[in-house]
Amino acid sequence: MFSDGVRAKEIARRQELTLEAVYERRYRWLEKGMASLPDGPRSGAPSKLSPEQLEQLKVWASEEALTAPALLARLEEQFGVRVHRNTLTGALRRAGLVWKRTRHSLKKTQRTAVSTSPG
């Protein structure tokens, strides 16, 4: 787009990027050419749960209604791995499982029926 005379501000608008991102990409392209296109390694810590552990957690969570502490206890017992509850629930959420809090009481409320028939 730059070679076609399009300004950086317009490129940012069209591609829904910040102006800074447009300039960074142009700089990388001018420095490295085609080598700048592949995505580089991401920052951040590696996952604390292996794919095997995550698969086992999904099996346990799907087979029976277990609490997060119960899943954590099983994980530690079987794999010797300790993770925080937020790590567990986040991993299960990303795996497509919905995490719901259980209710203490399932009492239904009584409603009185109102008669609509005349007389």
Coordinates of N, CA and C in Angstrom, one line a residue, residues 3 5 7 10-11 15 22 24 26-27 32 44 58-59 63 81 87 105 119:
S3 N 3.7 1.5 -1.4 CA 4.2 1.7 -2.8 C 3.2 2.3 -3.7
G5 N 1.3 4.8 -2.8 CA 1.1 6.1 -2.3 C 0.1 6.3 -1.2
R7 N -1.2 6.7 2.4 CA -0.5 7.2 3.7 C -0.7 6.2 4.8
E10 N -4.1 6.1 6.6 CA -5.2 5.4 5.8 C -5.0 3.9 5.9
I11 N -3.7 3.4 5.8 CA -3.5 2.0 5.9 C -4.0 1.5 7.3
Q15 N -6.9 -1.4 7.7 CA -6.5 -2.6 8.3 C -6.9 -2.7 9.8
V22 N 1.5 0.0 12.1 CA 1.7 0.1 10.6 C 3.2 0.5 10.4
E24 N 5.7 -0.1 12.5 CA 6.6 -1.2 12.9 C 6.6 -2.3 11.8
R26 N 6.2 -1.8 8.6 CA 6.9 -1.2 7.4 C 8.4 -1.3 7.7
Y27 N 8.8 -1.0 8.9 CA 10.2 -1.0 9.3 C 10.7 -2.4 9.2
K32 N 14.0 -6.6 6.7 CA 14.1 -8.1 6.5 C 13.4 -8.6 5.3
G44 N 5.7 -14.9 27.1 CA 4.8 -15.5 28.1 C 5.3 -16.9 28.5
K58 N -10.7 -32.8 31.1 CA -11.9 -32.7 30.4 C -12.7 -34.0 30.5
V59 N -12.1 -35.1 30.6 CA -12.8 -36.4 30.8 C -13.4 -36.4 32.2
E63 N -17.5 -36.5 32.8 CA -18.1 -37.7 33.4 C -18.9 -37.5 34.6
V81 N 1.0 -32.7 39.8 CA 1.0 -31.3 39.3 C 0.1 -30.5 40.2
T87 N -6.1 -21.2 37.0 CA -5.4 -21.9 35.9 C -6.3 -23.0 35.4
S105 N -29.5 -24.5 47.4 CA -30.9 -24.9 47.5 C -31.6 -24.9 46.2
G119 N -67.2 -16.0 37.2 CA -68.2 -16.5 38.1 C -68.0 -17.6 38.9

